[in-house]
Amino acid sequence: MKTCEETITGNQKLAELLKEKYDPENSGFISTERFRDLLAAHGSELDPHKLEVLLALADANADGKICYQDFVNLVSSADELKMSNKRSNSFRQAILQGSRQLRNSALREEVGLGLSRRLVRHVAYETLPREVDRKWYFDSYTYCPPPWLMLAITITEVVVFMYYGLQLNRWVLQVSSPYFLKGPLPYHPQLRAQAWRFLSYIFMHAGIEHLGLNMAMQLLVGVPLEMVHGALRIGLVYVCGALAGSLAVSVTDMTAPVVGSSGGVYALVSAHLANVVM
């Protein structure tokens, strides 16, 4: 039985041989006619499922050429689906649709989905730029683990805001209270020796509007990103944004205290910008 390393090496060799023989100009494309000739000559040597995926790739390209990177991605996806035993009709449909306009309607037109699956479909279209990637994500996502990080941060921010609101009997402009600024969480450049403040300030907010805006962005942008990329990656992006905010204040204004999770939110929005552009 082949290991994952042997399979990946085999895919790479096949891709390189295909590129050298059928794309000597290094254009990044090979014609579907040559591609079909190769499959006819060597199809018996391939795994039946991989052959099925490659034939679907040839059928899907009406412009007469196949992108080299699409070939590599689909071969790898075929192996992953085979190893995990999660091959599905929707994945094959994503390959067979052909044009982007048709592919965009395939997943959107699936009916009878529950609320949780509709949420996964929405996240796929909001976060992933390619239909094949959306199909793969839709078929494989299981809510295990759930997007706990952004939810935990948001709940903690609400709890801290409620605590200080009750302590100060004030729900707006809490930052103007001396007791608020003397707490253990806000960041102040003059207290930067207390290293935890570089991050802990994200849990405190100046008022309801400040908290509400950051909560909305964390839930609308952060949760979908975490569902696709995982808590570790999104957590790293969020922490880097928060650190950048406190460090920037240390450089630009040595007298200004800092509260709010805006630094982390800006980092999440920047991470989502790539998807918007694509």
XYZ file of N, CA, C and O in Angstrom, residues 145-149 226-227 229-236:
60
model
N -13.107 20.878 15.225
C -13.667 21.672 16.317
C -14.500 22.848 15.801
O -14.308 23.277 14.659
N -15.399 23.369 16.619
C -16.185 24.540 16.216
C -15.313 25.797 16.235
O -14.196 25.773 16.774
N -15.799 26.898 15.686
C -15.031 28.157 15.715
C -15.067 28.786 17.102
O -15.726 29.811 17.324
N -14.346 28.206 18.023
C -14.449 28.584 19.436
C -13.645 29.839 19.780
O -14.011 30.571 20.712
N -12.569 30.109 19.067
C -11.668 31.185 19.481
C -12.335 32.552 19.404
O -12.348 33.304 20.390
N -12.109 31.709 10.725
C -11.691 30.623 11.611
C -12.265 29.285 11.162
O -11.606 28.246 11.272
N -13.490 29.278 10.651
C -14.089 28.034 10.172
C -13.318 27.445 9.002
O -13.270 26.224 8.830
N -9.865 28.480 8.072
C -8.416 28.403 8.274
C -8.005 27.852 9.636
O -6.819 27.567 9.838
N -8.948 27.723 10.562
C -8.620 27.155 11.853
C -8.269 28.206 12.896
O -7.867 29.332 12.569
N -8.406 27.813 14.167
C -8.189 28.750 15.271
C -6.731 29.179 15.377
O -6.442 30.328 15.734
N -5.796 28.276 15.098
C -4.379 28.607 15.265
C -3.950 29.732 14.329
O -3.333 30.719 14.765
N -4.279 29.608 13.063
C -3.864 30.628 12.103
C -4.556 31.962 12.355
O -3.918 33.020 12.347
N -5.870 31.907 12.552
C -6.611 33.155 12.762
C -6.233 33.774 14.108
O -6.155 35.000 14.237
N -5.979 32.935 15.105
C -5.529 33.456 16.391
C -4.200 34.186 16.260
O -3.988 35.248 16.879
N -3.292 33.637 15.452
C -2.006 34.295 15.245
C -2.180 35.639 14.550
O -1.548 36.637 14.932
